[in-house]
XYZ file of C-alpha atoms in Angstrom:
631
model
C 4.739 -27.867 23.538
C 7.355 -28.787 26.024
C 6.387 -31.654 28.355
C 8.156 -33.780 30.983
C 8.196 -37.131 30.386
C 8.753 -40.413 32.588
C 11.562 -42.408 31.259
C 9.594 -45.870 32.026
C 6.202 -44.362 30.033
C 5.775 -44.720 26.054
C 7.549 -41.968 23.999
C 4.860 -39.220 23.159
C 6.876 -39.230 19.651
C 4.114 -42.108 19.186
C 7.034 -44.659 17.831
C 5.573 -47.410 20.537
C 9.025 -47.261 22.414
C 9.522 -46.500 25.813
C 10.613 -42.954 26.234
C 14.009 -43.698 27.800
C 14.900 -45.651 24.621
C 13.316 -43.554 21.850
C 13.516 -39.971 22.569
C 15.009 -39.796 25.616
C 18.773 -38.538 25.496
C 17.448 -35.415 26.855
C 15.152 -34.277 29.748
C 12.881 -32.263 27.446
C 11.390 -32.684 23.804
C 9.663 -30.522 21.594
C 6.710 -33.307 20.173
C 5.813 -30.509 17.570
C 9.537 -30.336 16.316
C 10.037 -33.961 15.843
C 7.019 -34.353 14.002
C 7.708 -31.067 12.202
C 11.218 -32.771 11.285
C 9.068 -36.010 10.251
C 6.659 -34.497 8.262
C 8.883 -32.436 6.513
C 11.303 -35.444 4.640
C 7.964 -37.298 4.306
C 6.769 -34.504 2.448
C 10.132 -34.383 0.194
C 9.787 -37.937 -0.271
C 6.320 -37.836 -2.005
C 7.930 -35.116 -4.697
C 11.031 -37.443 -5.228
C 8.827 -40.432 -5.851
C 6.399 -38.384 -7.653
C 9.274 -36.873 -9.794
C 11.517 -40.553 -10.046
C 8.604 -42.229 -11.696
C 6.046 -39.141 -13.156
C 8.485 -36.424 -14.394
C 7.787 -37.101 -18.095
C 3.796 -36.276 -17.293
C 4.264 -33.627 -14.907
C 6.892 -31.563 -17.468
C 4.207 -32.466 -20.202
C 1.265 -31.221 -18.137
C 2.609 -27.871 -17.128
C 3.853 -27.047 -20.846
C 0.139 -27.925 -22.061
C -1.399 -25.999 -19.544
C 0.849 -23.361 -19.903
C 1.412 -22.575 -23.806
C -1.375 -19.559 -23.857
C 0.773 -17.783 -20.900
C 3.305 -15.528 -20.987
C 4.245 -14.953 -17.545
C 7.983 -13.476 -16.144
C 8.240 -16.137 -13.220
C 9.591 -19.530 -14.876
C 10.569 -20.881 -11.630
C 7.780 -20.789 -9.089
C 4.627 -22.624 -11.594
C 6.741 -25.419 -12.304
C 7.341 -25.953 -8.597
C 3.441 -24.931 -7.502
C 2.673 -27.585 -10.302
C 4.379 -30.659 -9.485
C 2.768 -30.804 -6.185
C -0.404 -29.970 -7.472
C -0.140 -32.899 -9.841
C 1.100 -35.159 -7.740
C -1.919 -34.728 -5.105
C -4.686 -34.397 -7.472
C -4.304 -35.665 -10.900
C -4.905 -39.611 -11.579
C -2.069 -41.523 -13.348
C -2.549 -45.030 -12.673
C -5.841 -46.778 -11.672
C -7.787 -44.228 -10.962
C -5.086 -42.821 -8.421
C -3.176 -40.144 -7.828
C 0.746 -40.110 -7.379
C -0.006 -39.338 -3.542
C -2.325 -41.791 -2.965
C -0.040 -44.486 -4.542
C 2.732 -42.983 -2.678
C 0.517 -43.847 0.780
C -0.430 -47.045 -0.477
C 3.086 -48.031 -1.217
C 5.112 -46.406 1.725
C 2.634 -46.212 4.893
C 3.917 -49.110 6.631
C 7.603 -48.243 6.987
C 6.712 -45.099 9.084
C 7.375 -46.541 12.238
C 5.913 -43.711 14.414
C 1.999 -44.674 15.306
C 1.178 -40.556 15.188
C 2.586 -39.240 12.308
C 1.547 -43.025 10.347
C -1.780 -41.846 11.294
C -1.435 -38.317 10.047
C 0.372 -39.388 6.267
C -2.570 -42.042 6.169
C -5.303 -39.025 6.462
C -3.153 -37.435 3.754
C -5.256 -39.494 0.725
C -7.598 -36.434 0.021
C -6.079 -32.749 0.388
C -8.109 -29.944 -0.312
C -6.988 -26.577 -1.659
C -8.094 -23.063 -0.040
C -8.015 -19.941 -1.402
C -8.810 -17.118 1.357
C -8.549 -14.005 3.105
C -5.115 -14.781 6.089
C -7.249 -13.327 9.242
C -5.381 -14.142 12.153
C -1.578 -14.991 12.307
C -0.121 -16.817 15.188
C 2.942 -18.418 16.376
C 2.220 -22.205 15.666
C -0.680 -21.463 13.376
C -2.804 -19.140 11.534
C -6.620 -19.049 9.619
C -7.301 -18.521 6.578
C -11.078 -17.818 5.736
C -11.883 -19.792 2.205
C -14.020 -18.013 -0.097
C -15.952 -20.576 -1.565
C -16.356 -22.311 1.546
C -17.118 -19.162 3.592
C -15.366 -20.678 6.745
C -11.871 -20.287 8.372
C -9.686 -23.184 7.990
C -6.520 -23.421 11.012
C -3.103 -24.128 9.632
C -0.547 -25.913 11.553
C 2.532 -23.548 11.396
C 5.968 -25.394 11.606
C 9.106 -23.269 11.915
C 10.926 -23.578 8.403
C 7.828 -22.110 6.759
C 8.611 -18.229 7.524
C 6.380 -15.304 8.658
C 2.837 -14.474 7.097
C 0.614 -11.529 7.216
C -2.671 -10.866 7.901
C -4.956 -9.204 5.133
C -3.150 -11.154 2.485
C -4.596 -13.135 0.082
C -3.432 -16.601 -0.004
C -3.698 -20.045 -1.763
C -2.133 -23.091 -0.850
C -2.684 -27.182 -0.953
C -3.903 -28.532 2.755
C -3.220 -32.067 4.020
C -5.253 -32.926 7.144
C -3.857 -32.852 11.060
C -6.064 -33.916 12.629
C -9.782 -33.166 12.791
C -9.527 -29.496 12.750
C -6.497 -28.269 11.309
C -4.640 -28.573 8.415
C -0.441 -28.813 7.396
C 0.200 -26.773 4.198
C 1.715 -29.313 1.389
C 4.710 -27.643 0.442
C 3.723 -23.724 1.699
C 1.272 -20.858 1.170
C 1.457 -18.253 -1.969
C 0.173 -15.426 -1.147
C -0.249 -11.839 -2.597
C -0.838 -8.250 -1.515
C -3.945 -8.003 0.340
C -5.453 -4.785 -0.455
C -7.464 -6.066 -3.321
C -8.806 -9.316 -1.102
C -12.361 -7.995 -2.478
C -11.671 -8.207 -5.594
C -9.525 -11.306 -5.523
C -12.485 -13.112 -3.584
C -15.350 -11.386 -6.477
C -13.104 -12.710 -9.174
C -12.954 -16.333 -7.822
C -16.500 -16.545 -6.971
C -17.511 -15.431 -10.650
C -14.724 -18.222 -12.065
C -17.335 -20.674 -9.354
C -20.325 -19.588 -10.724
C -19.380 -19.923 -14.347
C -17.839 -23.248 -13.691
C -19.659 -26.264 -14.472
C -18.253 -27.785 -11.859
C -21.021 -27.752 -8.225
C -18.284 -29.195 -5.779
C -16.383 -26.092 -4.068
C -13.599 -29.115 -3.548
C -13.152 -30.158 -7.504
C -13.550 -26.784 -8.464
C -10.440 -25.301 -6.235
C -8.520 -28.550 -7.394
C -9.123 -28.492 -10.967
C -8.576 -24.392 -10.942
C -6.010 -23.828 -8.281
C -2.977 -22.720 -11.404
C -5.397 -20.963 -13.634
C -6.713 -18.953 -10.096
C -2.813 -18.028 -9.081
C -2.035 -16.651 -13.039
C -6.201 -14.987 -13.064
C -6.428 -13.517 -9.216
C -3.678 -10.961 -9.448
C -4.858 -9.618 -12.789
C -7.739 -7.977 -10.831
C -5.227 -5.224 -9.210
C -5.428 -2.049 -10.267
C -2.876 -2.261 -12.770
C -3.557 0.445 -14.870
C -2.380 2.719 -11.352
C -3.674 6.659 -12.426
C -0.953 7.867 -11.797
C 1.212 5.914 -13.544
C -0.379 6.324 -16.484
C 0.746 8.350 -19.352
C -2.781 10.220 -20.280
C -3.455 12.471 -22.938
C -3.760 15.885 -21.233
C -4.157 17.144 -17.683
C -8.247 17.138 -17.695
C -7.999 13.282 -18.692
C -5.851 12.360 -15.645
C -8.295 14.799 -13.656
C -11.066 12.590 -14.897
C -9.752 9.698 -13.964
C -8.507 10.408 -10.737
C -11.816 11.712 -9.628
C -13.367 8.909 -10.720
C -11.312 6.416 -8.916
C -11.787 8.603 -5.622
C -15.343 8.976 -5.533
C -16.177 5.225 -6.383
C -13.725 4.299 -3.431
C -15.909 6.471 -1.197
C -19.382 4.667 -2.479
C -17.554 1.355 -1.594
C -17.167 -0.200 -5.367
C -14.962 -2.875 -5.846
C -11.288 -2.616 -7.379
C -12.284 -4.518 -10.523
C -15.430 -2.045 -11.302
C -12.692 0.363 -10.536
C -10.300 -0.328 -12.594
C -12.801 -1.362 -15.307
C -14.153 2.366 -15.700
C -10.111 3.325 -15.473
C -9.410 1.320 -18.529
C -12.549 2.578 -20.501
C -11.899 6.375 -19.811
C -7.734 5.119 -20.964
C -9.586 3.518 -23.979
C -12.200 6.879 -24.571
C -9.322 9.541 -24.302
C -6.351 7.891 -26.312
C -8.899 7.403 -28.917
C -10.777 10.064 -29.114
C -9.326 13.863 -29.804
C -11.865 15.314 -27.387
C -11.886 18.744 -25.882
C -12.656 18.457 -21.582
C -13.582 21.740 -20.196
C -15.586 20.382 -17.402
C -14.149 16.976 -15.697
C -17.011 16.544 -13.770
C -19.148 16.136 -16.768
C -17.291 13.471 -17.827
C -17.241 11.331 -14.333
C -20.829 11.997 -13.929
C -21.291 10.470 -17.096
C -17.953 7.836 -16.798
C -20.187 6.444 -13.317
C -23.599 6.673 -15.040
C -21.578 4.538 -17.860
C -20.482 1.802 -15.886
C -23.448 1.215 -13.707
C -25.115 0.205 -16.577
C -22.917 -2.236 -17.476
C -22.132 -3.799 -14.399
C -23.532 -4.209 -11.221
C -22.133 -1.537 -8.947
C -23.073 -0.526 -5.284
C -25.011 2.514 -6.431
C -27.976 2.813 -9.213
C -27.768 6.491 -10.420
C -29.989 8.055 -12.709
C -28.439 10.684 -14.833
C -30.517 13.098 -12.784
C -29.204 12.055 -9.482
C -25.387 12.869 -10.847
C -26.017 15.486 -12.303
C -27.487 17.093 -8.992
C -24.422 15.388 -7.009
C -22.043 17.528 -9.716
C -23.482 20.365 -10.146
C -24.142 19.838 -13.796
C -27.401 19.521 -16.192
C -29.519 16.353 -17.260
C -28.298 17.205 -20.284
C -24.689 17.484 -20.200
C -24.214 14.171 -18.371
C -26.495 12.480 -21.340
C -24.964 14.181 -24.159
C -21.109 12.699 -22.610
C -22.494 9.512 -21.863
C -23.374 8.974 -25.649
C -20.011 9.862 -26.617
C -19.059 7.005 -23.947
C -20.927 4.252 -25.175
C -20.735 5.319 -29.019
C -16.956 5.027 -28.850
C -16.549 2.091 -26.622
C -19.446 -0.062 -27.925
C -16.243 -2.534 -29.017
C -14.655 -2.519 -25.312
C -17.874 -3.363 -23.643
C -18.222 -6.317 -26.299
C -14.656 -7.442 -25.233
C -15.434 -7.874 -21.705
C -18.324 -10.218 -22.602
C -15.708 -12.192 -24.636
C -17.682 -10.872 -28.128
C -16.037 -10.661 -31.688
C -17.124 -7.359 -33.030
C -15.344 -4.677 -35.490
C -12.830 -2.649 -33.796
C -14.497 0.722 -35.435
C -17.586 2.228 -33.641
C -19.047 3.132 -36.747
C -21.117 -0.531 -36.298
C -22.041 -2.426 -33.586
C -23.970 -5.550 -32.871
C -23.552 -5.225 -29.295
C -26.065 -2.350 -28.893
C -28.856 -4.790 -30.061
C -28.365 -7.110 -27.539
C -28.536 -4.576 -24.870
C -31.859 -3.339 -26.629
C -32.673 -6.637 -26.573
C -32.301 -7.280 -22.903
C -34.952 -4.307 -21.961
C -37.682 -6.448 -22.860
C -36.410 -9.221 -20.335
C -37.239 -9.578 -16.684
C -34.488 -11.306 -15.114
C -34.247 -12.445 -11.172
C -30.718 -12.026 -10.583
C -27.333 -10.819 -12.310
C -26.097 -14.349 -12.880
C -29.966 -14.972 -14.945
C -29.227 -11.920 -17.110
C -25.387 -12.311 -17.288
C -26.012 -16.740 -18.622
C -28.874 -15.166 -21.050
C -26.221 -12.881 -21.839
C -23.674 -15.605 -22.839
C -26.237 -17.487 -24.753
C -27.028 -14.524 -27.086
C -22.803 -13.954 -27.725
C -21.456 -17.669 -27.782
C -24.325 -18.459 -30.055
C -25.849 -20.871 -28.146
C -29.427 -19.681 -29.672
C -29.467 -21.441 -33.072
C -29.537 -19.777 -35.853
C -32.169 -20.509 -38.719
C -31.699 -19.973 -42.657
C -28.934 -18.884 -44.529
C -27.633 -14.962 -44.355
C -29.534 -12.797 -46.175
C -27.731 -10.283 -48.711
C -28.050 -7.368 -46.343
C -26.247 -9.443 -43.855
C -23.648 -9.897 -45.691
C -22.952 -6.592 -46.854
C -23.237 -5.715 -43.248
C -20.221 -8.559 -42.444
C -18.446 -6.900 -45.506
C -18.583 -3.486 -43.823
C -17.339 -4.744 -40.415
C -14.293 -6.207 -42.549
C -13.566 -2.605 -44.534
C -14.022 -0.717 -41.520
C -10.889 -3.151 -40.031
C -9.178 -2.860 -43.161
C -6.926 -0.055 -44.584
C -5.532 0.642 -48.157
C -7.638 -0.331 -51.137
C -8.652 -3.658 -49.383
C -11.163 -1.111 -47.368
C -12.869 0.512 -50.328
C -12.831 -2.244 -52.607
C -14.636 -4.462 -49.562
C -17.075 -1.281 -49.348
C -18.074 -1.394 -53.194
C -18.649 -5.175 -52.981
C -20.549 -4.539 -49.834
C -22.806 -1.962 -51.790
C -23.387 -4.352 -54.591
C -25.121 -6.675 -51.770
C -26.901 -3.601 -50.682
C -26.952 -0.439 -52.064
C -29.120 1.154 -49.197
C -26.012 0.752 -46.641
C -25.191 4.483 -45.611
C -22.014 3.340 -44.309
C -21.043 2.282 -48.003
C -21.097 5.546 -49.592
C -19.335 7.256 -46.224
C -16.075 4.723 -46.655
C -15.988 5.197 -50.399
C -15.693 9.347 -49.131
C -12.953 8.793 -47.940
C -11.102 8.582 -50.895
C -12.913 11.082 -53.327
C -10.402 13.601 -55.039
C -12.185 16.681 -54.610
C -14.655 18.084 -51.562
C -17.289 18.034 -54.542
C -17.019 14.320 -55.173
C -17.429 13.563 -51.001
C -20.097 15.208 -51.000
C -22.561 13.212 -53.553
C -21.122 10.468 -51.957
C -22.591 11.322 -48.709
C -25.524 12.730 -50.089
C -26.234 9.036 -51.967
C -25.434 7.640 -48.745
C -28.117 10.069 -46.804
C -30.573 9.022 -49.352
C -29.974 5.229 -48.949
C -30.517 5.873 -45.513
C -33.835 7.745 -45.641
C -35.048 4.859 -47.986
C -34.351 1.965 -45.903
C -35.670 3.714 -42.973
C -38.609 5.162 -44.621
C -40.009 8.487 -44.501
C -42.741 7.433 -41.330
C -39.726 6.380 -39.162
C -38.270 9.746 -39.312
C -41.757 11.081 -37.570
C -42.151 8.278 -35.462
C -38.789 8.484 -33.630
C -37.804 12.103 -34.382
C -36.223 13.547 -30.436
C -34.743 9.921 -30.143
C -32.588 9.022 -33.555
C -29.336 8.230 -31.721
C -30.399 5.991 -29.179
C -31.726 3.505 -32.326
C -28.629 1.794 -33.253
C -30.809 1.405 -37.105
C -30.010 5.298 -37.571
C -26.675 5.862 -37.020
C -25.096 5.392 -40.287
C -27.852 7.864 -41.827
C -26.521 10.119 -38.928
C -22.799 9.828 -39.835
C -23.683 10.688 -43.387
C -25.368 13.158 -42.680
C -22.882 14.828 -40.415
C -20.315 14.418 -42.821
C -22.210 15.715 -45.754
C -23.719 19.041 -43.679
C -19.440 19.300 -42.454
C -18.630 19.203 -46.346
C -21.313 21.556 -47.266
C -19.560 24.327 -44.378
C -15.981 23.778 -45.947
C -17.267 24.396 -49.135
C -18.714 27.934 -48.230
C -22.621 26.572 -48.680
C -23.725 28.002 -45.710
C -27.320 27.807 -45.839
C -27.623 24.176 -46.633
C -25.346 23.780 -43.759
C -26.498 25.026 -41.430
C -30.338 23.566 -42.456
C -28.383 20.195 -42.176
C -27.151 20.955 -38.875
C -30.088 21.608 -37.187
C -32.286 18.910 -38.624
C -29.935 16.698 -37.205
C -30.300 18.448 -33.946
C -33.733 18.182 -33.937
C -33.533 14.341 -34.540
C -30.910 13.891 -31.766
C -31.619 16.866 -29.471
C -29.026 15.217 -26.895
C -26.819 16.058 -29.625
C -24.486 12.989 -29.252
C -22.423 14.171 -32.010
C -20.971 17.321 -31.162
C -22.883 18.998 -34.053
C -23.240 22.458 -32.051
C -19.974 23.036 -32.165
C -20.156 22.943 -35.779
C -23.598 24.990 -35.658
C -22.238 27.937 -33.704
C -19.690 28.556 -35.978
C -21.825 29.015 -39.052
C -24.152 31.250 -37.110
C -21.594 33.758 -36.442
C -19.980 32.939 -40.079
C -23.282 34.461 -41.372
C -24.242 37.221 -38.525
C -27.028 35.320 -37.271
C -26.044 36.375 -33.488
C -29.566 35.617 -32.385
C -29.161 31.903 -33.302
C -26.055 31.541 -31.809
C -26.902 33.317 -28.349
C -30.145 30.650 -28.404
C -27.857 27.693 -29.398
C -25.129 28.655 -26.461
C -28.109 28.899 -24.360
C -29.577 25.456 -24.719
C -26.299 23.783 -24.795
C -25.232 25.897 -21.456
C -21.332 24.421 -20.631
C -18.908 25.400 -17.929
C -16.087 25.975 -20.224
C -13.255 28.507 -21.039
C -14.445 27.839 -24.928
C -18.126 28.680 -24.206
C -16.937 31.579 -22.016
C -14.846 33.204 -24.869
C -17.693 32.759 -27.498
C -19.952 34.573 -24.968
C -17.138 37.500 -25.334
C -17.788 37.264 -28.618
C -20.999 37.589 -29.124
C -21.310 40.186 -26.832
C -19.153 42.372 -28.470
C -20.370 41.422 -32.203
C -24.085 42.338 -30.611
C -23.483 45.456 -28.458
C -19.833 46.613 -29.016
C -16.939 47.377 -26.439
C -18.992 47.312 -23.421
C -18.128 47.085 -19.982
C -20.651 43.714 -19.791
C -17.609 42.486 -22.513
C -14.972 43.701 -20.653
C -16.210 41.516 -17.371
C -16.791 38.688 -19.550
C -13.226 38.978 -21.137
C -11.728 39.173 -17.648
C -13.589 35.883 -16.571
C -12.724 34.297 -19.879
C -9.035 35.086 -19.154
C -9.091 33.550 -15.988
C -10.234 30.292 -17.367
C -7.384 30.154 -19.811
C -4.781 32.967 -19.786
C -3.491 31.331 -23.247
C -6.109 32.426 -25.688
C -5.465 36.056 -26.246
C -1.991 36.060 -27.155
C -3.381 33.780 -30.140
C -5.947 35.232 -31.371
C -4.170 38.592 -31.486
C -1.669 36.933 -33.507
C 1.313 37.253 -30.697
C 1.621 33.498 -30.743
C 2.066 31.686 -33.786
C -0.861 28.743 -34.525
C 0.196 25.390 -35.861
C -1.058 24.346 -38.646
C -3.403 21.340 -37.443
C -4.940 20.932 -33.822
C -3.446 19.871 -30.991
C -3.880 15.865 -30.379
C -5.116 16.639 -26.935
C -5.448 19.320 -24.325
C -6.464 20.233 -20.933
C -8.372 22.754 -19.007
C -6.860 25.759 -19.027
C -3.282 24.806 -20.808
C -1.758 26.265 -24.417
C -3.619 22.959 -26.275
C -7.061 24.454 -25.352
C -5.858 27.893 -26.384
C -4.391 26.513 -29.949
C -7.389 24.923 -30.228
C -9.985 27.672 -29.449
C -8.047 30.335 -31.684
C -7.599 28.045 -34.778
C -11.507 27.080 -34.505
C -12.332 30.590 -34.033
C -9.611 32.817 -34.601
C -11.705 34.140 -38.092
C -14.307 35.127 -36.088
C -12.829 37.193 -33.720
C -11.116 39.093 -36.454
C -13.863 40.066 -38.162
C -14.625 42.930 -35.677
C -13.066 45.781 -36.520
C -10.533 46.710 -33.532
C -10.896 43.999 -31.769
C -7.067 43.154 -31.821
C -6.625 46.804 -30.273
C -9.425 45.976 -27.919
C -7.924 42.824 -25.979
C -4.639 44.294 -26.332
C -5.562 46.904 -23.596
């Protein structure tokens, strides 16, 4: 603000003087650059008193508050830190180094203005915000707690700023509406602000603290190291996924929740699940869209998202069955019960195999709650214990604890924690399925998991199985039944016992019609192992899936039923367009490994390796069939 000035009138500087002997060597000042200049050395003279008599406390402070951080920027928390402490934490009498600094130095400022602006400096406030408008001498920042834009005096040492970034920063007063930063803003990208501003209203809400002003003081270091965490660090295509049809997954995913307007910490929250699922899990993907049908589904019911789909509604939006999204979102939530317990801070086993976490979300179905932050606080109860617990652990509860330790452990610690875990309770399923693990012979395995399907059927009891026959896997009390059962019908295949297989088989089907486990996969093979064509053509037909797999084993059993026909030949020709690959292997032109690929994607040399080694017997029982996809 340039002004002209009478020499005989009082210096606008404010020092009292008259202008001609205070300021007034030249014809025109700059008020705003000589108490820029001012405010600036008193500034560095509150951090040199606060570091001449404090030092010890604030190089204490920081190392306690920092010692469960590992962060690569050593230089810029120290320095954020000092002048936090200094302005908000109480050394001496119930007062802060700035106050005492105030106290002790007000009344050699000469200058009547900027006197008046250090003395307003006794309570700063910190912001955290959105930057909306950036000016020449000043910009707004629009506080997220606070829900209001704050101005900011901008001097000329402080640099340029841009709007749509995210910034935090200590404000000392200037008058009644505006604000001087105390030392500077820190501010990062803005293209998560969303997110940034979702993350720090959840850290409010779960605070203890009510005032938005001793929350952002107390919180301002811990918000800087938190905020940035929410970006979508786990970038898809920077990511080194499994196969092709993973990253397709994924990238979908990310796309089409953009478009429905989620935020980027749902986003990146179903991005590091599907990571999680696929690195995990050896699991063939014909169809993509199943999976992010059922990947969305997954997350909106453990979050609150923009959208509420029903399995119906996706599966209509993707072209795919009821069915198929169901069946994938049970794989989902079966193998990342653990991951959704670690994002509500829970200590559960890192296997699947058990999971506490299932019954609390049973257990929150028979609640009403008003509002996310009801359910989310009844929530936190249930995990950080805050429910007491009566009477001491029964035995079955602590085999159960046992088992959670053996499925952690490896080596002979795991069995030997199963055994003592059976001598608790000999009806644990579970029990008998570790000790498998180690049998010498198929035969062995196999009582094993028979014992353990027995144990099972007996602590369920027989009236359970009729009562909740069409809905076993969604009861969290039959799944280690299930898993022996599965493993003992798998054993009974390998060891040529057919029939009992494949009676195995579909009783579990028709306990878990949803078929969670992937047992028609197994079921289809047996079939055509013993020429029953007509159960396999109904078994392809209620599992109907858009696959390259599924469209070879429709070859198949088109040929095995009707011979060479031209129906087979059009059927061959669309299998071969779904995965050029197969043929060559199954005709023996391509060698097979020995064991199956660790991943593979639609349409690539995995899927084929993986298709002929599964089925690669079956085709070759035709006779001239080689000679017959040769042509």
């Amino acid at each position: 603000m340039k002004t002209k000035v009478s020499r005989n009138a009082l210096c606008p500087c404010g020092s009292g003087k008259k202008y001609k002997r205070c300021c007034g060597s030249q014809e025109t000042i700059s008020i705003h650059e000589i108490l820029e200049n001012d405010m600036i050395e008193v500034q560095r003279d509150i951090r040199d008193f606060g570091l001449a008599h404090y030092s010890e406390e604030i190089e204490s402070a920081y190392a306690e508050f920092m010692v469960d951080f590992d962060i690569d920027d050593e230089d810029v928390y120290p320095f954020i830190h000092s002048f936090w402490f200094i302005c908000f934490v109480e050394v001496e009498e119930r007062q802060t180094i700035l106050q005492m600094y105030i106290q002790s130095h007000l009344n050699k400022i000469t200058r009547t203005k900027l006197k008046s602006i250090v003395k307003s400096w006794t309570y700063p406030i910190v912001t955290a915000g959105e930057i909306t408008d950036v000016r020449d001498d000043y910009l707004v920042i629009h506080d997220t707690l606070r829900d209001t834009p704050l101005k900011v005096k901008l001097f000329s040492y402080l640099g340029r700023f841009e709007e749509g970034k995210y910034a935090f920063a200590i404000l000392l007063p200037y008058g009644e509406a505006e604000y001087v930063l105390f030392p500077n803003i820190f501010d990062i990208e803005g293209e998560n602000c969303k997110a940034y501003a979702d993350v720090i209203l959840q850290e409010y809400r779960n605070a203890s603290v009510i005032e938005v002003d001793d929350f952002l003081a107390d919180h301002l270091l811990w918000l800087m190291l938190l905020t940035p965490q929410v970006k979508m660090e786990l970038k898809v295509e920077q990511v080194e996924w499994p196969s092709s049809a993973s990253k397709d997954v994924a990238e979908i995913f990310e796309e089409e929740m953009k478009e429905a307007g989620e935020d980027y910490a749902t986003i990146e929250m179903g991005v590091i699940l599907w990571y999680q699922f696929v690195t995990r899990k050896n699991k063939r993907i014909q169809n993509p869209l199943i999976y992010v049908a059922a990947l969305r589904y997954f997350v909106s019911t453990i979050i609150e998202t923009e959208g509420v789909y029903t399995q119906k509604e996706l599966a209509k939006k993707y072209g795919i069955s009821v069915s198929s999204v169901s069946s994938r979102y049970g794989e989902l939530y079966d193998e990342l019960e653990p991951e959704l317990a670690k994002l509500l801070n829970e200590e559960v086993p890192e296997s699947h195999m058990v999971s506490p976490f299932h019954d609390l979300l049973e257990e929150l179905k028979d609640h009403e709650f008003d509002s996310m932050e009801e359910a989310k606080a009844y929530i936190y109860s249930k995990i950080n214990g805050n429910e007491k617990k009566t009477g001491k652990q029964t035995d079955e509860q602590k085999a159960q604890d046992l088992i959670y330790e053996a499925i952690k452990a490896g080596g002979k610690k795991r069995y030997q924690l199963a055994q003592e875990a059976l001598a608790l309770n000999p009806l644990h399923p579970d029990g008998y399925t570790l000790l498998a693990e180690q049998a010498s012979t198929m035969e062995d395995a196999l009582l094993l998991y028979q014992k353990g399907m027995e144990c099972g059927i007996e602590a369920l009891g027989e009236d359970f199985f009729s009562e909740n026959r069409g809905f076993f896997w969604g009861l969290i009390e039959t799944r280690p039944y299930m898993r022996a059962r599965y493993n003992y019908a798998q054993t009974l295949h390998n060891l040529g016992n057919m029939k009992d297989a494949i009676t195995e088989y579909e009783g579990m089907i028709e306990l878990n019609p949803e078929d969670n486990q992937g047992v028609r996969d197994l079921l289809l093979i047996a079939y055509i192992e013993v020429s029953d064509l007509k159960g396999a053509k109904r078994l392809m037909e209620r599992f109907e899936e858009d696959s390259s797999m599924a469209a070879f084993n429709k070859v198949l059993l088109e040929i095995m039923n009707k011979g060479f026909t031209a129906k087979g030949r059009l059927l061959l020709n669309n299998a071969k367009s779904q995965n050029p690959h197969v043929i060559p292997y199954l005709v023996g032109k391509k060698k097979l490994p020995q064991e199956l690929p660790a991943y593979y994607g639609i349409g690539d040399e995995n899927e084929a390796k993986t298709y002929a080694l599964l089925h690669q017997h079956l085709w070759n029982q035709v006779s001239g069939m080689k000679q017959w996809l040769l042509k």
